[in-house]
Structure formats: C-alpha cells, structure tokens
C-alpha cells in the first residue's frame, strides 16, 4: 500500500469518525430546555402538519364530492382492522411527538401535553375532512380508536414512566389486492397501507420491565397480534353482484419480539435508528388461532 493510499484511508477514517461524532452529539437529548431545538420542533411539526393536510385536501378529497358535515357509523367494517390502524397511528405519532420534545429538553409534563397528543390532534383534523366528504363521514369509532392510541402512550408514561407495552405493525402480501386493487392497493407501496388482509397489529410486552431482577434480557418481549383474512369489502356484502363469496376470518397470534429501544448502546445514532424500527414487529415464529383452522404454526411470520 502506497503512502498516498494510507493518507487517503486515514483522512476518510478521521472525516467519518468526526462526522459521526457530530451527528451523535446532535441527536443527544438536551438535559435542559434548548429553546432553539424546541422552536425548530414546533415550526417543523406545524409546517409538515399543515402541508400534509393541504396535500390531502388537494390530492385526495378533491376527487370526491363535498357535502355538509355528517357522521358515519363504520364500526362493523373490515373486522375492525381499520380501527386498529387508527390506534396504532395515534400511538406512534404521540410517541414521536413526545420524543422530539424530549430531545429539546422540554419538561415531561409538556412532552405529554403537547407531544403525546400529536397523533390525536392530527387524526382529528383528518376526521373532520372526512365529515365534509360525501364518500366518507366523521366516525366516532375512529375518534375512540385515536383516543385509545393516545391514552395507551400517555397512560403508561404517567403510570410507569416508560413504555412497557408497545404497539407494532407487520405486513405480508396477499392474494386479495389483485382481486380489488382499487380498494386494497396496487403494488407493494399501496398494499402496505390499504390491504387489511396482510396487516397484523401487535401489542408487545417487555418482560424485563414487568419482572425486574429475574435475569430476563432487557430487550425480550412477547407479543399478541390481531389480523383478519378474506376481506374484499368493508362488510360481508356484494357490490354489483361481485365479492359475494368472501370467507372472512379473524386471526389471533402469539409470538416473541424484540424491543429495539432497550438494546444498550452509547450511540445516539443507533438509538435513533432503533427507535424508528421499533414501530415494526421483528419477524419470529408465531402461533395463530382462528375459528376456521384452529391452531397453526408459522415458521417465520411477517
């Protein structure tokens, strides 16, 4: 190896190490109120929130007729998978809102008041949009689900000052999207959000936090999941003579999981990455129970 190559490698190593150090310092939560960070968080959240609502209004709702504000009872649709989606989204947005305020050094009380309620506030705005759309309607069931997700986050912080139970998500592609792509999505990016048949929502329990002192790894969780299969419409109905033979089944799961946020590391870069991916259930073998097939074992379940 020539001297020039050695110098280049050394220069790159120093540069990368210095950059990582700067990023690590930037991501480290502030011990006291950092007004610059707090203001950045508030302005960024407000800008993104308003921009996304305007985009929804222009790119989504404008394609459907407007109406007077009205409510809709959709609690029986999609075997309640859509409601769990609201619980999950509200929980995760609240967790994100509180975490970024924690990064700013904001007090715990303000983290919960202004951060933990972020998901509920944002989803309420979307629900109001639904209320003025002829295609949908303001759903009190959705609002209850939004409140449940927010309550799950804030309640645990008030009770335990930590998240012993985490809501997670997993997805696998199914045969149903191709039968009704307009409703269930076309392509992985759409199906990931729209195909309720491939979605599973998990309540993941951290064992160490419940049984401290028993030598259980801090990161080990057990998870209970809920999914549904055989759905081509919101309810068991035919549309223009189609989709009359649906075999709609509720599915219940048990599996192991990993709480990535509890993996010990001094790197705030890794902590941030772990925190982001902790929204997704780690694939593991799983037991499934449903009324049609009884108990099934999945080698690896997504």
mmCIF file of N, CA and C in Angstrom, residues 80-182:
data_model
loop_
_atom_site.group_PDB
_atom_site.id
_atom_site.type_symbol
_atom_site.label_atom_id
_atom_site.label_comp_id
_atom_site.label_asym_id
_atom_site.label_seq_id
_atom_site.Cartn_x
_atom_site.Cartn_y
_atom_site.Cartn_z
ATOM 1 N N UNK A 80 -62.802 -4.575 12.008
ATOM 2 C CA UNK A 80 -62.173 -3.596 12.905
ATOM 3 C C UNK A 80 -60.666 -3.406 12.671
ATOM 4 N N UNK A 81 -60.156 -3.910 11.544
ATOM 5 C CA UNK A 81 -58.743 -3.699 11.249
ATOM 6 C C UNK A 81 -58.429 -2.222 11.038
ATOM 7 N N UNK A 82 -59.353 -1.482 10.422
ATOM 8 C CA UNK A 82 -59.117 -0.058 10.209
ATOM 9 C C UNK A 82 -59.054 0.693 11.544
ATOM 10 N N UNK A 83 -59.829 0.245 12.519
ATOM 11 C CA UNK A 83 -59.813 0.898 13.827
ATOM 12 C C UNK A 83 -58.471 0.667 14.529
ATOM 13 N N UNK A 84 -57.929 -0.525 14.405
ATOM 14 C CA UNK A 84 -56.612 -0.786 14.985
ATOM 15 C C UNK A 84 -55.547 0.066 14.301
ATOM 16 N N UNK A 85 -55.738 0.338 13.005
ATOM 17 C CA UNK A 85 -54.822 1.232 12.308
ATOM 18 C C UNK A 85 -54.832 2.624 12.915
ATOM 19 N N UNK A 86 -56.005 3.090 13.326
ATOM 20 C CA UNK A 86 -56.106 4.388 13.991
ATOM 21 C C UNK A 86 -55.426 4.360 15.357
ATOM 22 N N UNK A 87 -55.636 3.291 16.122
ATOM 23 C CA UNK A 87 -54.989 3.160 17.428
ATOM 24 C C UNK A 87 -53.473 3.209 17.269
ATOM 25 N N UNK A 88 -52.971 2.428 16.321
ATOM 26 C CA UNK A 88 -51.527 2.341 16.079
ATOM 27 C C UNK A 88 -50.950 3.693 15.659
ATOM 28 N N UNK A 89 -51.589 4.357 14.698
ATOM 29 C CA UNK A 89 -51.080 5.627 14.183
ATOM 30 C C UNK A 89 -51.075 6.698 15.264
ATOM 31 N N UNK A 90 -52.155 6.773 16.036
ATOM 32 C CA UNK A 90 -52.233 7.759 17.102
ATOM 33 C C UNK A 90 -51.156 7.513 18.155
ATOM 34 N N UNK A 91 -50.943 6.257 18.497
ATOM 35 C CA UNK A 91 -49.913 5.899 19.474
ATOM 36 C C UNK A 91 -48.528 6.299 18.979
ATOM 37 N N UNK A 92 -48.203 5.908 17.747
ATOM 38 C CA UNK A 92 -46.856 6.161 17.229
ATOM 39 C C UNK A 92 -46.583 7.641 17.013
ATOM 40 N N UNK A 93 -47.570 8.397 16.543
ATOM 41 C CA UNK A 93 -47.374 9.836 16.377
ATOM 42 C C UNK A 93 -47.219 10.524 17.731
ATOM 43 N N UNK A 94 -47.979 10.062 18.728
ATOM 44 C CA UNK A 94 -47.827 10.606 20.072
ATOM 45 C C UNK A 94 -46.459 10.306 20.653
ATOM 46 N N UNK A 95 -45.995 9.107 20.434
ATOM 47 C CA UNK A 95 -44.658 8.714 20.910
ATOM 48 C C UNK A 95 -43.585 9.560 20.230
ATOM 49 N N UNK A 96 -43.729 9.767 18.921
ATOM 50 C CA UNK A 96 -42.778 10.599 18.184
ATOM 51 C C UNK A 96 -42.807 12.037 18.691
ATOM 52 N N UNK A 97 -44.025 12.567 18.885
ATOM 53 C CA UNK A 97 -44.150 13.940 19.359
ATOM 54 C C UNK A 97 -43.492 14.149 20.706
ATOM 55 N N UNK A 98 -43.673 13.204 21.616
ATOM 56 C CA UNK A 98 -43.059 13.304 22.936
ATOM 57 C C UNK A 98 -41.541 13.157 22.862
ATOM 58 N N UNK A 99 -41.069 12.257 21.996
ATOM 59 C CA UNK A 99 -39.628 12.015 21.890
ATOM 60 C C UNK A 99 -38.870 13.231 21.362
ATOM 61 N N UNK A 100 -39.426 13.900 20.361
ATOM 62 C CA UNK A 100 -38.705 15.058 19.818
ATOM 63 C C UNK A 100 -38.721 16.230 20.808
ATOM 64 N N UNK A 101 -39.770 16.317 21.620
ATOM 65 C CA UNK A 101 -39.772 17.342 22.660
ATOM 66 C C UNK A 101 -38.790 16.977 23.771
ATOM 67 N N UNK A 102 -38.642 15.694 24.048
ATOM 68 C CA UNK A 102 -37.631 15.240 24.996
ATOM 69 C C UNK A 102 -36.240 15.594 24.493
ATOM 70 N N UNK A 103 -36.014 15.431 23.193
ATOM 71 C CA UNK A 103 -34.751 15.809 22.558
ATOM 72 C C UNK A 103 -34.480 17.299 22.746
ATOM 73 N N UNK A 104 -35.543 18.102 22.842
ATOM 74 C CA UNK A 104 -35.414 19.547 23.001
ATOM 75 C C UNK A 104 -35.236 19.970 24.462
ATOM 76 N N UNK A 105 -35.335 19.016 25.374
ATOM 77 C CA UNK A 105 -35.177 19.343 26.784
ATOM 78 C C UNK A 105 -36.436 19.884 27.436
ATOM 79 N N UNK A 106 -37.577 19.674 26.788
ATOM 80 C CA UNK A 106 -38.854 20.140 27.327
ATOM 81 C C UNK A 106 -39.238 19.280 28.534
ATOM 82 N N UNK A 107 -39.944 19.843 29.481
ATOM 83 C CA UNK A 107 -40.334 19.101 30.685
ATOM 84 C C UNK A 107 -41.232 17.922 30.329
ATOM 85 N N UNK A 108 -41.239 16.928 31.223
ATOM 86 C CA UNK A 108 -42.029 15.718 30.983
ATOM 87 C C UNK A 108 -43.512 16.047 30.837
ATOM 88 N N UNK A 109 -44.006 16.965 31.643
ATOM 89 C CA UNK A 109 -45.416 17.344 31.578
ATOM 90 C C UNK A 109 -45.764 17.905 30.207
ATOM 91 N N UNK A 110 -44.922 18.780 29.690
ATOM 92 C CA UNK A 110 -45.181 19.379 28.381
ATOM 93 C C UNK A 110 -44.994 18.363 27.256
ATOM 94 N N UNK A 111 -44.084 17.406 27.449
ATOM 95 C CA UNK A 111 -43.929 16.338 26.462
ATOM 96 C C UNK A 111 -45.251 15.593 26.269
ATOM 97 N N UNK A 112 -45.919 15.300 27.362
ATOM 98 C CA UNK A 112 -47.162 14.541 27.299
ATOM 99 C C UNK A 112 -48.315 15.395 26.789
ATOM 100 N N UNK A 113 -48.367 16.656 27.219
ATOM 101 C CA UNK A 113 -49.476 17.525 26.816
ATOM 102 C C UNK A 113 -49.395 17.892 25.341
ATOM 103 N N UNK A 114 -48.210 18.310 24.905
ATOM 104 C CA UNK A 114 -48.073 18.827 23.540
ATOM 105 C C UNK A 114 -47.505 17.806 22.552
ATOM 106 N N UNK A 115 -46.790 16.802 23.069
ATOM 107 C CA UNK A 115 -46.226 15.786 22.186
ATOM 108 C C UNK A 115 -47.059 14.523 22.129
ATOM 109 N N UNK A 116 -47.457 14.041 23.304
ATOM 110 C CA UNK A 116 -48.213 12.795 23.366
ATOM 111 C C UNK A 116 -49.565 12.867 22.686
ATOM 112 N N UNK A 117 -50.100 14.075 22.541
ATOM 113 C CA UNK A 117 -51.409 14.251 21.905
ATOM 114 C C UNK A 117 -51.307 14.584 20.417
ATOM 115 N N UNK A 118 -50.087 14.553 19.874
ATOM 116 C CA UNK A 118 -49.888 14.922 18.466
ATOM 117 C C UNK A 118 -50.729 14.061 17.534
ATOM 118 N N UNK A 119 -50.722 12.742 17.757
ATOM 119 C CA UNK A 119 -51.476 11.837 16.896
ATOM 120 C C UNK A 119 -52.965 12.099 16.954
ATOM 121 N N UNK A 120 -53.481 12.309 18.148
ATOM 122 C CA UNK A 120 -54.919 12.563 18.308
ATOM 123 C C UNK A 120 -55.325 13.849 17.592
ATOM 124 N N UNK A 121 -54.525 14.908 17.736
ATOM 125 C CA UNK A 121 -54.842 16.195 17.105
ATOM 126 C C UNK A 121 -54.804 16.077 15.578
ATOM 127 N N UNK A 122 -53.778 15.434 15.066
ATOM 128 C CA UNK A 122 -53.625 15.321 13.609
ATOM 129 C C UNK A 122 -54.734 14.469 12.999
ATOM 130 N N UNK A 123 -55.026 13.336 13.614
ATOM 131 C CA UNK A 123 -56.055 12.443 13.082
ATOM 132 C C UNK A 123 -57.451 13.038 13.238
ATOM 133 N N UNK A 124 -57.646 13.896 14.243
ATOM 134 C CA UNK A 124 -58.931 14.588 14.377
ATOM 135 C C UNK A 124 -59.155 15.520 13.188
ATOM 136 N N UNK A 125 -58.102 16.216 12.760
ATOM 137 C CA UNK A 125 -58.207 17.098 11.599
ATOM 138 C C UNK A 125 -58.603 16.304 10.353
ATOM 139 N N UNK A 126 -58.003 15.125 10.178
ATOM 140 C CA UNK A 126 -58.348 14.286 9.028
ATOM 141 C C UNK A 126 -59.789 13.800 9.137
ATOM 142 N N UNK A 127 -60.211 13.489 10.358
ATOM 143 C CA UNK A 127 -61.583 13.024 10.566
ATOM 144 C C UNK A 127 -62.593 14.117 10.208
ATOM 145 N N UNK A 128 -62.258 15.361 10.483
ATOM 146 C CA UNK A 128 -63.128 16.483 10.109
ATOM 147 C C UNK A 128 -63.221 16.590 8.589
ATOM 148 N N UNK A 129 -62.101 16.384 7.902
ATOM 149 C CA UNK A 129 -62.129 16.341 6.435
ATOM 150 C C UNK A 129 -63.095 15.265 5.954
ATOM 151 N N UNK A 130 -63.030 14.094 6.601
ATOM 152 C CA UNK A 130 -63.953 13.003 6.237
ATOM 153 C C UNK A 130 -65.402 13.431 6.424
ATOM 154 N N UNK A 131 -65.653 14.216 7.460
ATOM 155 C CA UNK A 131 -67.016 14.643 7.755
ATOM 156 C C UNK A 131 -67.623 15.516 6.675
ATOM 157 N N UNK A 132 -66.777 16.203 5.917
ATOM 158 C CA UNK A 132 -67.267 17.068 4.842
ATOM 159 C C UNK A 132 -67.153 16.401 3.473
ATOM 160 N N UNK A 133 -66.847 15.104 3.447
ATOM 161 C CA UNK A 133 -66.750 14.365 2.196
ATOM 162 C C UNK A 133 -67.938 13.415 2.056
ATOM 163 N N UNK A 134 -68.583 13.458 0.914
ATOM 164 C CA UNK A 134 -69.746 12.592 0.672
ATOM 165 C C UNK A 134 -69.356 11.127 0.683
ATOM 166 N N UNK A 135 -68.106 10.838 0.326
ATOM 167 C CA UNK A 135 -67.634 9.456 0.239
ATOM 168 C C UNK A 135 -67.492 8.811 1.609
ATOM 169 N N UNK A 136 -67.144 9.603 2.609
ATOM 170 C CA UNK A 136 -66.914 9.071 3.946
ATOM 171 C C UNK A 136 -67.838 9.750 4.954
ATOM 172 N N UNK A 137 -67.316 10.134 6.084
ATOM 173 C CA UNK A 137 -68.086 10.781 7.129
ATOM 174 C C UNK A 137 -67.273 10.779 8.416
ATOM 175 N N UNK A 138 -67.628 11.668 9.310
ATOM 176 C CA UNK A 138 -66.951 11.745 10.611
ATOM 177 C C UNK A 138 -67.331 10.517 11.423
ATOM 178 N N UNK A 139 -66.329 9.731 11.820
ATOM 179 C CA UNK A 139 -66.585 8.476 12.519
ATOM 180 C C UNK A 139 -66.218 8.592 13.995
ATOM 181 N N UNK A 140 -67.214 8.440 14.865
ATOM 182 C CA UNK A 140 -66.943 8.429 16.295
ATOM 183 C C UNK A 140 -66.136 7.198 16.684
ATOM 184 N N UNK A 141 -66.280 6.123 15.921
ATOM 185 C CA UNK A 141 -65.467 4.938 16.170
ATOM 186 C C UNK A 141 -63.993 5.209 15.926
ATOM 187 N N UNK A 142 -63.691 5.951 14.839
ATOM 188 C CA UNK A 142 -62.307 6.343 14.569
ATOM 189 C C UNK A 142 -61.767 7.231 15.678
ATOM 190 N N UNK A 143 -62.604 8.154 16.161
ATOM 191 C CA UNK A 143 -62.172 9.056 17.220
ATOM 192 C C UNK A 143 -61.868 8.285 18.509
ATOM 193 N N UNK A 144 -62.688 7.287 18.812
ATOM 194 C CA UNK A 144 -62.441 6.466 20.002
ATOM 195 C C UNK A 144 -61.124 5.708 19.853
ATOM 196 N N UNK A 145 -60.851 5.210 18.642
ATOM 197 C CA UNK A 145 -59.597 4.496 18.390
ATOM 198 C C UNK A 145 -58.407 5.446 18.518
ATOM 199 N N UNK A 146 -58.553 6.672 18.011
ATOM 200 C CA UNK A 146 -57.484 7.660 18.146
ATOM 201 C C UNK A 146 -57.202 7.952 19.622
ATOM 202 N N UNK A 147 -58.266 8.084 20.408
ATOM 203 C CA UNK A 147 -58.120 8.356 21.836
ATOM 204 C C UNK A 147 -57.450 7.174 22.549
ATOM 205 N N UNK A 148 -57.775 5.964 22.112
ATOM 206 C CA UNK A 148 -57.191 4.775 22.741
ATOM 207 C C UNK A 148 -55.683 4.722 22.509
ATOM 208 N N UNK A 149 -55.252 5.036 21.293
ATOM 209 C CA UNK A 149 -53.817 5.028 20.995
ATOM 210 C C UNK A 149 -53.078 6.076 21.794
ATOM 211 N N UNK A 150 -53.645 7.279 21.865
ATOM 212 C CA UNK A 150 -53.037 8.350 22.646
ATOM 213 C C UNK A 150 -53.024 7.993 24.127
ATOM 214 N N UNK A 151 -54.123 7.424 24.613
ATOM 215 C CA UNK A 151 -54.215 7.036 26.014
ATOM 216 C C UNK A 151 -53.229 5.948 26.390
ATOM 217 N N UNK A 152 -52.970 5.030 25.455
ATOM 218 C CA UNK A 152 -52.012 3.957 25.729
ATOM 219 C C UNK A 152 -50.622 4.522 25.954
ATOM 220 N N UNK A 153 -50.248 5.507 25.147
ATOM 221 C CA UNK A 153 -48.918 6.105 25.334
ATOM 222 C C UNK A 153 -48.859 6.938 26.616
ATOM 223 N N UNK A 154 -49.752 7.894 26.754
ATOM 224 C CA UNK A 154 -49.706 8.810 27.893
ATOM 225 C C UNK A 154 -49.943 8.067 29.209
ATOM 226 N N UNK A 155 -50.875 7.100 29.197
ATOM 227 C CA UNK A 155 -51.185 6.347 30.404
ATOM 228 C C UNK A 155 -49.981 5.610 30.954
ATOM 229 N N UNK A 156 -49.199 5.000 30.083
ATOM 230 C CA UNK A 156 -48.015 4.271 30.543
ATOM 231 C C UNK A 156 -46.950 5.217 31.097
ATOM 232 N N UNK A 157 -46.814 6.384 30.460
ATOM 233 C CA UNK A 157 -45.841 7.352 30.964
ATOM 234 C C UNK A 157 -46.239 7.857 32.353
ATOM 235 N N UNK A 158 -47.531 8.049 32.563
ATOM 236 C CA UNK A 158 -47.997 8.507 33.870
ATOM 237 C C UNK A 158 -47.893 7.406 34.921
ATOM 238 N N UNK A 159 -48.171 6.167 34.512
ATOM 239 C CA UNK A 159 -48.189 5.047 35.453
ATOM 240 C C UNK A 159 -46.801 4.505 35.745
ATOM 241 N N UNK A 160 -45.987 4.311 34.701
ATOM 242 C CA UNK A 160 -44.690 3.651 34.859
ATOM 243 C C UNK A 160 -43.494 4.501 34.455
ATOM 244 N N UNK A 161 -43.742 5.649 33.803
ATOM 245 C CA UNK A 161 -42.670 6.489 33.259
ATOM 246 C C UNK A 161 -41.843 5.754 32.207
ATOM 247 N N UNK A 162 -42.443 4.801 31.538
ATOM 248 C CA UNK A 162 -41.821 4.066 30.440
ATOM 249 C C UNK A 162 -42.905 3.338 29.663
ATOM 250 N N UNK A 163 -42.536 2.882 28.468
ATOM 251 C CA UNK A 163 -43.469 2.139 27.622
ATOM 252 C C UNK A 163 -43.212 0.642 27.782
ATOM 253 N N UNK A 164 -43.943 0.031 28.682
ATOM 254 C CA UNK A 164 -43.797 -1.410 28.889
ATOM 255 C C UNK A 164 -44.545 -2.203 27.810
ATOM 256 N N UNK A 165 -45.549 -1.578 27.221
ATOM 257 C CA UNK A 165 -46.319 -2.200 26.144
ATOM 258 C C UNK A 165 -46.217 -1.304 24.914
ATOM 259 N N UNK A 166 -45.815 -1.885 23.806
ATOM 260 C CA UNK A 166 -45.601 -1.122 22.584
ATOM 261 C C UNK A 166 -46.493 -1.657 21.475
ATOM 262 N N UNK A 167 -47.103 -0.754 20.721
ATOM 263 C CA UNK A 167 -47.883 -1.163 19.552
ATOM 264 C C UNK A 167 -46.963 -1.277 18.352
ATOM 265 N N UNK A 168 -47.063 -2.409 17.645
ATOM 266 C CA UNK A 168 -46.224 -2.642 16.477
ATOM 267 C C UNK A 168 -47.065 -3.136 15.292
ATOM 268 N N UNK A 169 -46.417 -3.174 14.142
ATOM 269 C CA UNK A 169 -47.109 -3.470 12.885
ATOM 270 C C UNK A 169 -46.286 -4.462 12.085
ATOM 271 N N UNK A 170 -46.964 -5.369 11.391
ATOM 272 C CA UNK A 170 -46.280 -6.228 10.422
ATOM 273 C C UNK A 170 -47.186 -6.413 9.209
ATOM 274 N N UNK A 171 -46.585 -6.807 8.091
ATOM 275 C CA UNK A 171 -47.346 -6.895 6.841
ATOM 276 C C UNK A 171 -46.780 -7.977 5.936
ATOM 277 N N UNK A 172 -47.687 -8.684 5.265
ATOM 278 C CA UNK A 172 -47.309 -9.601 4.199
ATOM 279 C C UNK A 172 -48.310 -9.440 3.056
ATOM 280 N N UNK A 173 -47.856 -9.665 1.847
ATOM 281 C CA UNK A 173 -48.731 -9.509 0.685
ATOM 282 C C UNK A 173 -49.720 -10.675 0.608
ATOM 283 N N UNK A 174 -50.916 -10.407 0.085
ATOM 284 C CA UNK A 174 -51.954 -11.424 -0.016
ATOM 285 C C UNK A 174 -52.507 -11.489 -1.443
ATOM 286 N N UNK A 175 -53.369 -12.450 -1.667
ATOM 287 C CA UNK A 175 -53.991 -12.644 -2.979
ATOM 288 C C UNK A 175 -55.134 -11.665 -3.232
ATOM 289 N N UNK A 176 -55.584 -10.960 -2.214
ATOM 290 C CA UNK A 176 -56.823 -10.189 -2.329
ATOM 291 C C UNK A 176 -56.639 -8.852 -3.038
ATOM 292 N N UNK A 177 -55.484 -8.260 -2.905
ATOM 293 C CA UNK A 177 -55.264 -6.950 -3.523
ATOM 294 C C UNK A 177 -55.434 -7.008 -5.033
ATOM 295 N N UNK A 178 -54.971 -8.079 -5.658
ATOM 296 C CA UNK A 178 -55.091 -8.202 -7.113
ATOM 297 C C UNK A 178 -56.537 -8.375 -7.555
ATOM 298 N N UNK A 179 -57.400 -8.846 -6.632
ATOM 299 C CA UNK A 179 -58.814 -9.012 -6.962
ATOM 300 C C UNK A 179 -59.583 -7.701 -6.848
ATOM 301 N N UNK A 180 -59.063 -6.778 -6.052
ATOM 302 C CA UNK A 180 -59.718 -5.486 -5.918
ATOM 303 C C UNK A 180 -58.678 -4.384 -5.654
ATOM 304 N N UNK A 181 -57.826 -4.112 -6.650
ATOM 305 C CA UNK A 181 -56.726 -3.150 -6.454
ATOM 306 C C UNK A 181 -57.189 -1.733 -6.169
ATOM 307 N N UNK A 182 -58.389 -1.359 -6.634
ATOM 308 C CA UNK A 182 -58.878 -0.008 -6.389
ATOM 309 C C UNK A 182 -59.106 0.252 -4.911
#
